[in-house]
XYZ file of C-alpha atoms in Angstrom:
702
model
C -41.527 4.601 15.154
C -38.728 5.067 17.833
C -35.938 2.581 18.927
C -34.798 1.220 22.344
C -31.056 0.949 21.443
C -29.213 3.565 23.354
C -32.485 4.659 25.141
C -32.399 5.336 28.846
C -35.134 5.018 31.218
C -34.840 7.394 34.316
C -37.095 9.091 36.678
C -40.317 10.055 34.890
C -40.089 13.763 34.956
C -43.078 15.478 33.741
C -43.272 19.126 32.450
C -45.527 20.335 35.346
C -44.877 19.468 38.970
C -46.496 16.265 40.739
C -47.061 15.311 44.347
C -44.396 13.091 45.657
C -45.074 9.639 47.317
C -44.325 9.257 51.077
C -40.794 8.648 52.197
C -41.321 5.249 53.622
C -43.222 4.058 50.572
C -40.147 5.090 48.594
C -37.768 3.037 50.797
C -40.000 -0.001 49.998
C -40.211 0.844 46.395
C -36.286 1.034 46.069
C -35.750 -2.217 47.936
C -38.444 -3.899 45.847
C -36.794 -2.656 42.650
C -33.307 -4.030 43.850
C -34.904 -7.371 44.870
C -37.025 -7.296 41.481
C -33.857 -6.539 39.545
C -31.667 -9.225 41.126
C -34.425 -11.871 40.603
C -35.019 -10.922 37.070
C -31.150 -10.828 36.451
C -30.627 -14.326 38.057
C -33.622 -15.773 36.252
C -32.600 -14.348 32.804
C -28.851 -15.287 33.540
C -29.848 -18.636 34.449
C -32.008 -19.257 31.509
C -29.265 -17.802 29.276
C -26.601 -19.761 30.829
C -28.544 -22.968 30.444
C -29.470 -22.100 26.793
C -25.991 -21.162 25.996
C -24.802 -24.545 27.537
C -27.095 -26.470 25.284
C -26.215 -24.398 22.119
C -22.388 -24.948 22.827
C -22.950 -28.701 23.108
C -25.135 -28.892 20.061
C -22.592 -26.714 17.989
C -19.973 -29.228 19.163
C -22.095 -32.177 18.024
C -22.775 -30.441 14.534
C -19.081 -29.812 14.121
C -18.032 -33.341 15.154
C -20.792 -34.700 12.619
C -19.285 -32.812 9.864
C -15.710 -33.768 10.778
C -16.704 -37.521 10.734
C -18.388 -36.998 7.480
C -15.246 -35.742 6.031
C -13.164 -38.619 7.720
C -15.688 -41.090 6.213
C -15.289 -39.737 2.690
C -11.507 -39.494 3.110
C -11.408 -43.045 4.237
C -13.487 -44.325 1.233
C -11.337 -42.305 -1.280
C -8.054 -43.616 0.571
C -9.242 -47.242 0.110
C -10.327 -46.794 -3.443
C -6.835 -45.420 -4.291
C -5.174 -48.340 -2.626
C -7.648 -50.654 -4.487
C -6.689 -49.066 -7.942
C -3.153 -49.755 -7.542
C -3.960 -53.367 -6.287
C -5.971 -53.830 -9.399
C -3.181 -52.468 -11.484
C -0.854 -54.970 -9.942
C -3.413 -57.938 -10.670
C -3.630 -56.689 -14.338
C 0.021 -57.494 -14.784
C -0.308 -60.858 -12.857
C -3.241 -61.590 -15.349
C -0.781 -61.154 -18.213
C 2.468 -62.548 -16.991
C 1.443 -64.596 -13.825
C 2.776 -63.939 -10.405
C 6.143 -65.393 -10.974
C 6.424 -63.434 -14.141
C 5.846 -60.082 -12.311
C 8.036 -61.023 -9.311
C 11.134 -61.646 -11.834
C 10.422 -58.756 -13.922
C 12.558 -55.671 -12.994
C 10.603 -53.343 -15.159
C 7.178 -54.398 -13.562
C 8.742 -53.584 -10.154
C 10.102 -50.176 -11.327
C 6.640 -49.167 -12.785
C 4.644 -50.336 -9.823
C 7.191 -48.890 -7.242
C 6.940 -45.553 -8.907
C 3.133 -45.705 -8.844
C 3.061 -46.643 -5.079
C 5.546 -43.623 -4.292
C 3.313 -41.193 -6.217
C 0.347 -42.623 -4.135
C 0.687 -40.890 -0.625
C -1.685 -43.034 1.095
C -0.352 -46.487 -0.109
C 2.646 -47.868 1.851
C 3.575 -50.761 -0.501
C 2.345 -53.636 -2.732
C 2.905 -57.280 -2.069
C 2.359 -60.499 -4.120
C 1.898 -63.892 -2.153
C 1.876 -67.499 -3.401
C -0.727 -69.967 -2.396
C 1.487 -70.679 0.649
C 1.614 -67.113 2.058
C 5.437 -66.587 0.830
C 6.218 -62.975 -0.365
C 7.089 -63.284 -4.246
C 6.993 -59.489 -4.891
C 6.987 -56.046 -2.842
C 7.697 -52.583 -3.972
C 9.996 -52.233 -0.881
C 12.716 -53.943 -2.912
C 13.690 -55.939 -5.776
C 13.966 -59.007 -5.668
C 11.585 -59.649 -2.690
C 12.970 -61.441 0.406
C 11.361 -64.849 -0.038
C 11.803 -65.687 3.719
C 8.773 -63.460 4.611
C 5.720 -65.334 5.033
C 2.119 -63.746 5.474
C 0.287 -67.172 5.907
C -0.604 -66.254 9.381
C -2.183 -62.986 8.514
C -6.059 -62.487 8.616
C -6.253 -61.082 5.121
C -4.435 -64.236 3.657
C -6.760 -66.659 5.558
C -9.870 -64.707 4.711
C -9.123 -64.287 0.892
C -8.013 -67.859 0.863
C -11.393 -68.890 2.244
C -13.220 -66.801 -0.334
C -13.914 -63.450 1.635
C -15.698 -60.586 -0.194
C -13.123 -58.450 -2.087
C -11.346 -56.150 -1.655
C -10.825 -57.743 2.007
C -9.786 -54.760 4.435
C -7.327 -56.322 7.087
C -6.624 -55.441 10.561
C -3.554 -53.129 11.447
C -0.134 -54.706 11.717
C 3.575 -53.625 11.683
C 4.579 -53.770 8.089
C 7.694 -55.695 7.341
C 10.697 -53.870 5.888
C 9.491 -50.521 7.548
C 7.971 -51.142 10.914
C 5.257 -48.640 10.060
C 1.544 -49.436 11.575
C -0.448 -50.085 8.533
C -3.496 -51.820 7.597
C -4.025 -53.830 4.365
C -6.549 -54.329 1.595
C -6.214 -57.704 -0.294
C -7.452 -59.373 -3.456
C -7.506 -63.003 -4.508
C -4.908 -64.192 -7.317
C -6.869 -66.963 -9.355
C -4.822 -69.688 -10.932
C -5.269 -70.744 -14.655
C -7.724 -73.354 -13.548
C -9.619 -70.547 -11.335
C -8.129 -72.172 -7.948
C -6.558 -69.967 -5.430
C -2.996 -69.204 -6.400
C -2.243 -66.501 -4.077
C -2.888 -62.942 -2.591
C -2.163 -59.440 -3.786
C -1.957 -56.956 -0.920
C -1.720 -53.025 -0.640
C -0.920 -51.509 2.707
C -2.270 -48.179 3.843
C 0.018 -46.192 6.317
C -1.788 -45.093 9.308
C 0.398 -42.026 9.537
C -1.199 -40.707 6.424
C -4.453 -40.220 8.140
C -2.800 -38.662 11.020
C -0.871 -36.135 8.770
C -4.073 -35.415 6.695
C -6.156 -34.489 10.018
C -3.326 -32.746 11.533
C -3.539 -30.066 8.863
C -7.218 -29.311 9.842
C -5.869 -27.843 13.079
C -7.839 -30.077 15.380
C -7.624 -29.460 19.123
C -4.907 -32.024 20.807
C -7.823 -33.562 22.432
C -9.642 -34.519 19.348
C -9.689 -38.313 18.663
C -10.612 -39.994 15.537
C -10.499 -43.688 14.057
C -11.547 -45.979 11.311
C -12.707 -49.584 12.378
C -14.133 -52.646 10.645
C -17.606 -53.385 11.405
C -16.503 -55.907 13.940
C -14.613 -53.353 15.952
C -11.015 -54.242 14.256
C -8.958 -51.144 14.565
C -7.641 -49.920 11.323
C -6.721 -46.411 12.107
C -7.042 -44.204 15.304
C -5.542 -41.293 17.052
C -4.347 -41.471 19.574
C -3.193 -45.105 19.032
C -1.022 -47.112 21.552
C 1.014 -50.022 20.658
C -1.542 -52.315 22.068
C -4.067 -51.311 19.498
C -2.367 -52.773 16.539
C -4.258 -55.784 15.283
C -6.780 -55.630 18.171
C -10.692 -55.135 18.350
C -12.430 -52.972 20.681
C -14.706 -54.620 23.288
C -17.770 -56.205 22.024
C -19.845 -54.027 24.741
C -18.316 -50.777 23.297
C -21.107 -48.347 22.691
C -20.144 -47.889 18.918
C -20.861 -51.595 18.250
C -24.094 -51.671 20.327
C -25.519 -48.668 18.326
C -24.225 -49.567 14.663
C -26.572 -52.248 13.943
C -29.876 -50.015 14.335
C -28.275 -46.648 13.981
C -25.653 -46.535 11.006
C -25.319 -42.804 11.650
C -25.329 -41.120 15.118
C -23.924 -39.298 18.039
C -23.377 -40.393 21.546
C -21.429 -39.427 24.514
C -19.172 -41.636 26.585
C -16.118 -41.575 28.798
C -12.918 -42.375 27.003
C -10.975 -45.484 28.179
C -7.890 -43.934 26.786
C -7.827 -40.562 28.720
C -10.879 -40.550 30.959
C -12.292 -37.415 29.000
C -15.966 -37.130 28.737
C -16.448 -37.098 24.725
C -18.823 -36.396 22.161
C -18.688 -39.043 19.490
C -20.131 -38.915 16.014
C -19.997 -42.104 13.767
C -20.798 -43.063 10.163
C -21.268 -46.641 9.091
C -20.302 -47.363 5.579
C -21.159 -50.813 3.879
C -19.075 -50.233 0.835
C -16.221 -50.599 2.135
C -17.421 -52.199 5.239
C -16.133 -49.665 7.719
C -17.103 -47.242 10.388
C -15.496 -43.838 10.818
C -15.853 -41.828 14.130
C -14.538 -38.491 15.491
C -14.601 -37.545 19.172
C -14.350 -34.161 20.839
C -13.974 -33.552 24.445
C -16.788 -31.772 26.443
C -14.117 -29.611 27.868
C -13.113 -28.310 24.503
C -16.889 -27.983 23.588
C -17.787 -25.907 26.788
C -14.566 -23.932 27.013
C -16.029 -20.854 25.506
C -19.177 -21.481 27.602
C -17.361 -21.495 30.846
C -15.416 -18.344 29.784
C -18.714 -16.596 29.060
C -20.351 -17.837 32.404
C -17.443 -16.541 34.463
C -17.636 -13.209 32.595
C -21.536 -12.974 32.872
C -21.385 -13.918 36.484
C -19.084 -11.309 37.227
C -20.917 -8.744 35.432
C -24.277 -9.843 37.136
C -22.773 -9.624 40.315
C -21.147 -6.328 39.788
C -24.368 -4.965 38.438
C -26.347 -6.253 41.611
C -23.605 -4.763 43.825
C -24.005 -1.442 41.732
C -27.682 -1.566 41.801
C -27.683 -2.060 45.665
C -25.133 0.634 46.034
C -27.245 3.146 43.969
C -30.393 2.270 46.014
C -28.405 2.729 49.187
C -27.274 6.089 47.868
C -30.850 7.024 47.260
C -32.060 5.940 50.596
C -29.366 7.737 52.484
C -30.362 11.054 50.519
C -34.145 10.546 51.330
C -34.125 13.634 53.492
C -32.826 15.444 50.546
C -35.323 14.044 48.134
C -36.919 17.330 47.110
C -33.517 18.823 46.374
C -32.429 15.627 44.552
C -35.681 15.500 42.431
C -34.901 19.068 41.387
C -31.452 18.110 40.311
C -32.654 15.258 38.407
C -35.265 17.339 36.874
C -32.441 19.852 35.712
C -30.400 16.854 34.469
C -33.286 15.722 32.293
C -34.116 19.238 31.158
C -30.299 20.093 30.368
C -29.703 16.997 28.460
C -28.138 17.881 24.932
C -30.197 15.128 23.413
C -34.168 15.468 23.081
C -36.174 13.339 25.588
C -39.945 12.805 25.323
C -42.419 10.509 26.981
C -45.583 9.454 25.301
C -48.577 7.195 25.798
C -49.105 4.101 23.695
C -51.374 6.084 21.247
C -48.155 8.400 20.593
C -49.476 11.563 22.376
C -46.754 13.452 24.254
C -46.878 13.378 28.024
C -43.669 15.087 28.733
C -40.578 16.536 27.088
C -37.010 18.216 28.115
C -35.713 21.457 27.272
C -33.716 20.174 24.273
C -36.801 18.682 22.524
C -38.851 21.790 23.181
C -36.191 23.937 21.538
C -35.885 21.296 18.653
C -39.798 21.250 17.999
C -40.421 25.094 18.669
C -43.489 24.086 20.733
C -44.104 25.166 24.410
C -44.385 22.398 26.782
C -48.151 22.764 27.297
C -48.760 22.863 23.568
C -46.749 19.512 23.236
C -49.174 17.857 25.610
C -51.859 18.543 23.029
C -49.985 16.974 20.257
C -48.709 13.502 19.150
C -45.875 11.906 17.185
C -48.079 11.768 14.058
C -49.002 15.276 14.502
C -45.588 16.795 13.771
C -44.387 14.156 11.369
C -44.416 14.661 7.470
C -46.977 12.138 5.837
C -44.159 10.498 3.795
C -42.886 8.947 7.164
C -46.229 7.603 8.137
C -45.530 3.960 6.789
C -42.048 3.674 8.432
C -43.592 5.266 11.639
C -46.342 2.591 11.661
C -43.732 -0.185 11.317
C -41.655 1.001 14.141
C -44.654 1.530 16.372
C -45.676 -2.059 15.761
C -42.155 -3.129 16.667
C -42.501 -1.115 20.053
C -45.949 -2.783 20.661
C -44.462 -6.262 19.867
C -40.916 -6.129 21.103
C -40.857 -3.294 23.547
C -38.526 -1.139 21.517
C -37.909 0.391 18.013
C -35.366 2.086 16.114
C -32.910 3.492 15.676
C -34.179 5.239 12.497
C -34.111 8.590 10.948
C -37.041 10.891 9.802
C -38.210 14.472 10.346
C -40.174 16.390 12.888
C -42.077 19.416 11.624
C -41.074 22.726 13.447
C -43.717 24.890 14.921
C -42.669 27.566 12.328
C -43.151 25.067 9.406
C -39.698 23.819 8.545
C -38.638 20.285 8.911
C -35.984 19.101 11.611
C -34.134 15.841 10.670
C -33.791 13.531 13.779
C -32.726 10.110 14.878
C -35.068 8.157 17.213
C -34.476 5.473 19.777
C -37.420 4.360 21.682
C -38.370 1.854 24.524
C -41.746 0.762 26.183
C -41.862 1.154 29.871
C -44.414 -0.429 32.248
C -44.909 1.000 35.727
C -47.716 -0.467 37.615
C -50.789 -0.041 35.385
C -49.252 2.769 33.378
C -47.479 1.811 30.014
C -45.785 4.537 28.115
C -42.787 4.881 25.532
C -39.662 6.795 26.415
C -37.856 8.086 23.442
C -34.392 9.749 22.768
C -34.434 12.373 19.800
C -31.080 13.440 18.258
C -30.992 16.310 15.990
C -28.906 15.261 12.875
C -29.137 18.501 11.016
C -25.366 19.367 11.352
C -24.452 15.706 10.443
C -26.350 15.697 7.372
C -25.003 19.020 6.439
C -21.609 17.666 6.918
C -22.263 14.746 4.963
C -23.642 16.744 2.015
C -20.605 19.119 2.146
C -18.348 16.263 1.999
C -20.292 14.718 -0.990
C -19.989 18.202 -2.765
C -16.239 18.259 -2.145
C -15.841 14.759 -3.472
C -17.747 15.610 -6.646
C -15.589 18.844 -6.955
C -12.563 16.884 -6.614
C -13.449 14.336 -9.303
C -14.456 17.159 -11.655
C -10.971 19.018 -10.801
C -9.110 15.742 -11.654
C -10.985 15.191 -14.776
C -10.150 18.848 -15.903
C -6.463 18.345 -14.995
C -6.154 15.057 -16.864
C -7.887 16.775 -19.982
C -5.642 19.758 -19.679
C -2.483 17.598 -19.432
C -3.773 15.689 -22.645
C -4.352 19.018 -24.645
C -1.210 20.644 -23.574
C 0.938 17.666 -24.407
C -0.837 17.228 -27.812
C -0.821 20.926 -28.910
C 2.880 21.405 -27.845
C 3.986 19.020 -30.637
C 2.788 21.371 -33.550
C 5.316 24.144 -32.749
C 8.015 21.608 -32.013
C 7.508 19.945 -35.426
C 7.880 23.420 -37.002
C 11.245 24.029 -35.133
C 12.496 20.568 -36.186
C 11.527 21.232 -39.709
C 13.354 24.560 -39.908
C 16.353 23.479 -38.191
C 16.547 20.562 -40.824
C 16.195 23.114 -43.535
C 18.971 25.293 -42.067
C 21.259 22.088 -41.935
C 20.233 21.200 -45.507
C 20.804 24.699 -47.251
C 23.456 26.278 -45.247
C 25.263 23.292 -43.485
C 28.420 23.657 -45.727
C 28.669 27.209 -45.104
C 28.402 27.139 -41.162
C 31.637 25.383 -40.488
C 32.037 22.769 -37.796
C 30.832 25.020 -34.679
C 27.482 25.830 -36.867
C 26.958 22.175 -37.680
C 27.420 21.222 -33.999
C 24.939 23.905 -32.908
C 22.335 22.486 -35.470
C 22.972 19.063 -34.139
C 22.302 20.067 -30.562
C 19.025 22.004 -31.633
C 17.842 18.861 -33.502
C 18.903 16.510 -30.635
C 17.114 18.880 -28.156
C 13.880 18.782 -30.432
C 13.970 15.128 -30.616
C 14.265 14.690 -26.839
C 11.471 17.247 -26.449
C 9.297 15.548 -28.801
C 9.954 12.162 -26.893
C 9.213 13.855 -23.681
C 5.807 15.147 -24.764
C 4.997 11.783 -26.285
C 5.864 10.306 -22.827
C 3.752 13.018 -21.016
C 0.818 12.374 -23.465
C 0.996 8.586 -22.765
C 1.334 9.343 -18.933
C -1.776 11.554 -19.162
C -3.795 8.848 -20.950
C -3.270 6.301 -18.114
C -6.623 5.629 -16.630
C -8.492 7.990 -19.049
C -10.459 5.496 -20.844
C -12.309 4.083 -17.533
C -12.641 0.781 -19.395
C -14.106 -1.946 -16.929
C -11.454 -4.416 -15.941
C -11.403 -8.015 -17.427
C -9.523 -11.233 -16.745
C -6.004 -10.580 -18.189
C -3.587 -13.506 -18.587
C -0.299 -11.893 -17.531
C 1.702 -14.524 -19.438
C 0.092 -13.135 -22.770
C 0.725 -9.527 -21.522
C 4.460 -10.408 -20.977
C 4.758 -12.075 -24.332
C 3.156 -8.984 -26.091
C 5.916 -6.715 -24.157
C 8.746 -8.943 -25.244
C 7.479 -8.822 -28.790
C 7.429 -4.975 -28.803
C 10.897 -5.018 -27.327
C 12.258 -7.596 -29.688
C 14.789 -5.101 -31.397
C 16.146 -3.844 -28.019
C 16.451 -7.417 -26.627
C 18.397 -8.469 -29.498
C 20.666 -5.546 -29.836
C 21.580 -6.211 -25.976
C 21.571 -10.040 -26.455
C 19.306 -10.035 -23.360
C 17.812 -13.136 -21.782
C 14.071 -12.591 -20.600
C 12.572 -15.727 -18.883
C 9.363 -16.465 -17.102
C 9.704 -18.332 -13.940
C 6.799 -20.709 -13.082
C 3.282 -19.962 -13.875
C 1.896 -16.552 -14.243
C -1.629 -15.780 -13.015
C -4.658 -14.198 -14.482
C -5.585 -10.779 -12.895
C -8.397 -8.078 -13.263
C -7.074 -5.269 -15.200
C -6.582 -3.446 -18.417
C -4.400 -5.590 -20.831
C -3.147 -2.533 -22.776
C -1.805 -0.650 -19.742
C -0.491 -3.767 -18.186
C 1.360 -4.404 -21.496
C 2.944 -0.940 -21.136
C 3.915 -1.589 -17.397
C 5.760 -4.649 -18.310
C 7.435 -2.883 -21.492
C 9.019 -0.224 -19.149
C 10.023 -2.569 -16.444
C 11.809 -5.021 -18.930
C 13.143 -2.076 -20.969
C 14.635 -0.565 -17.859
C 16.148 -3.953 -16.785
C 17.982 -4.174 -20.255
C 18.914 -0.424 -20.305
C 20.579 -0.177 -16.991
C 22.863 -3.216 -17.477
C 26.509 -3.584 -16.681
C 28.769 -2.885 -19.796
C 29.850 -6.265 -21.435
C 27.584 -8.359 -19.485
C 24.546 -10.226 -20.727
C 21.333 -8.764 -19.206
C 19.168 -11.380 -17.436
C 15.606 -10.592 -16.767
C 13.398 -12.811 -14.727
C 9.616 -12.390 -14.400
C 7.732 -14.300 -11.599
C 4.650 -14.225 -9.479
C 3.586 -15.498 -6.130
C 0.144 -15.289 -4.295
C -0.338 -12.105 -2.004
C -2.821 -11.448 0.654
C -6.564 -11.061 0.421
C -7.022 -12.035 -3.253
C -4.029 -10.425 -4.733
C -0.909 -11.546 -6.652
C 2.649 -10.042 -6.227
C 4.450 -9.858 -9.530
C 8.260 -9.365 -9.869
C 10.629 -8.268 -12.585
C 14.245 -8.979 -11.584
C 17.461 -8.172 -13.466
C 21.357 -8.503 -13.007
C 21.856 -4.735 -13.837
C 23.680 -1.841 -12.143
C 21.216 -1.760 -9.220
C 19.932 1.248 -7.162
C 21.159 2.645 -3.830
C 18.460 2.346 -0.944
C 18.230 5.950 -0.505
C 16.697 6.365 -4.008
C 14.249 3.523 -3.835
C 11.490 6.128 -3.364
C 12.539 8.918 -5.609
C 12.796 6.807 -8.814
C 8.904 6.584 -9.000
C 8.623 10.364 -9.110
C 7.976 12.032 -12.420
C 11.392 13.442 -14.134
C 13.652 12.051 -11.306
C 16.572 10.646 -12.949
C 19.612 9.155 -11.098
C 22.025 9.249 -14.263
C 22.650 11.779 -16.815
C 21.462 11.529 -20.437
C 25.089 11.040 -21.795
C 25.028 7.734 -19.736
C 21.385 6.471 -20.190
C 18.742 7.901 -22.389
C 15.314 8.484 -21.173
C 12.804 11.098 -19.862
C 12.375 10.110 -16.337
C 8.672 9.247 -16.843
C 8.726 5.471 -17.253
C 8.876 4.510 -13.515
C 6.242 7.286 -12.739
C 4.140 5.720 -15.550
C 4.551 2.314 -13.861
C 3.483 3.582 -10.654
C 0.442 5.162 -12.078
C -0.717 1.937 -13.909
C -0.204 -0.139 -10.733
C -2.163 2.269 -8.581
C -4.913 2.735 -11.086
C -5.400 -1.121 -10.553
C -5.486 -0.602 -6.851
C -2.004 -2.059 -6.077
C 1.403 -0.861 -4.973
C 4.825 -0.964 -6.522
C 8.346 -0.893 -4.836
C 11.811 -1.996 -5.656
C 14.168 -4.040 -3.798
C 18.012 -3.469 -4.734
C 21.570 -2.370 -3.788
C 24.014 -0.875 -5.999
C 25.963 -3.304 -8.393
C 23.624 -6.076 -7.256
C 20.845 -6.046 -9.633
C 17.165 -4.826 -8.977
C 13.963 -6.502 -8.308
C 10.688 -4.554 -8.809
C 7.611 -6.000 -7.183
C 4.049 -4.770 -7.710
C 0.612 -6.255 -6.728
C -2.435 -6.682 -8.952
C -5.985 -7.987 -8.098
C -6.844 -11.523 -8.656
C -9.568 -12.359 -11.149
C -13.160 -10.991 -9.817
C -15.746 -13.661 -9.897
C -18.468 -11.121 -10.877
C -17.548 -9.003 -13.882
C -20.667 -6.955 -13.339
C -19.252 -5.620 -10.222
C -15.720 -5.022 -11.512
C -14.086 -1.730 -10.744
C -12.828 0.790 -13.620
C -9.298 1.467 -14.394
């Protein structure tokens, strides 16, 4: 029925006078209200604060769990990529042998290029059965003085460990970078151990990847082996290289029984209380973890706590102050009640009080005027009695909201005026309980003027649309019909030249030439006007348009102009697919490319370049640049106006419509067009077009 939002609960003022309670009773009532308000505020604030605290921590736990899922997947993919390079190395060893690969410059170049193309892989190594480095992508030939026999991966693979074996972190020879390794066994011809193939993974690759996610500076993460051996972690101190975390660490205690989990602990690195999420993977045998600080998780909660505490304190002070003001004025209570009654009655918004059956108990002057019923007649009516039947279902739904939730609305309906016509209104209501008395308090806003204004605006919009359509039709018909008398003028001037040209003399022939030239220019102008008026008239739904195909079509149409000027038209980079009308976009590029060729420096080859770059909010910015005569900055806006030319026709042909047509096409697609240029330094025309819509059914029309 009605709604609580925006409703105000004030002194209950009936239509008729009532006896006033004793003065001392009012004092007790006011102080009881202050105490009840303060207690309710404290209880509600305490519960909300506690609930917000739990919600903030749970939200941080969910986010941390999502981050660790991403870290685990990234770590797996990183190890798979390194292992693929490792197997590629072993494939060559299987064909040529370890010594053969180590001696092959060609193999080194191929594998070094593959390693450089893999951002996560630091280097590849081949070790013989004694741990001596035979081959490394760090350089050719390898330094035979380097020996890895003391490394954990060499010993583990030599002893038959599961492959690929993931090794602890170490300082990589040749670069000094902190890396960890994955290793595979090199079998000899007789199947015996012949060496180890190793791929190193740069720890900085993980840090760079997660640095792009915009983590807080306090977020930590890491990838360990199941036994706690540190492969990667952030932050990582020099002492972490090649070591294991303590056996009593919570992570190692929880993993055997809970492969995925969240716990809280105090960091031994920075003493922060942290929320730690981890995920254990068996293939490969790693565990990934991400830790956020409770400080970060509760930062927003602390801000809200401070703000809400200040608001609660201010409201209690305000409530107390208001009560004191009321108590100081108890001796003027009768006068104050009269003033409040006047305020209630003079409110510009309608205010009504009704029982829980919807019967009116009291109303102010604004609602009495709105409904047309005298106050005493209203007390014999109800909401339903003055509401049209078509709103009965919606009224019932809002009334149920009032009973269940203590408020309803806002919503719009109509009240039946006493004289029979309907008044459109907007209702907000709230349920009020005072002792054993429960009633609803409703604020009623007359929205007649607002609806009338909306209808008037809708009518004006419809009229404007019809006017625009009529203007477009007029421009089309006028341009089309003007060509008929122009053809007649051209025909008779040509006939005069044919029959009497020899008799007219030089001046007469010049005059006829001027007339024919004027008629041709007029015909070209009318054709351009006709084309200008047609832009946007078809109202065809937009569709995905490959800009590269549109540009090729425009170049094909301009091939004669391009050949005559020996122009070069090139496309820089890939052009996008946009939402639009292919025919109009072809016309757009024809005009821009044609202008770039037309306004060139005499004796200089025109160079036209077409490019694109991503814009903002799903738009593309496209450019057509040239090395022509350029445009002075003060004319950058003027050139897009129809018939505005910067040069005489004796210098450059044209009607002054081309760029106006470009502007209209771009704006029909919802974009904008502008030019960046200076005199004698070429021009760069830029315009925006919408990216391809994912739902063609909702596509706009152009």
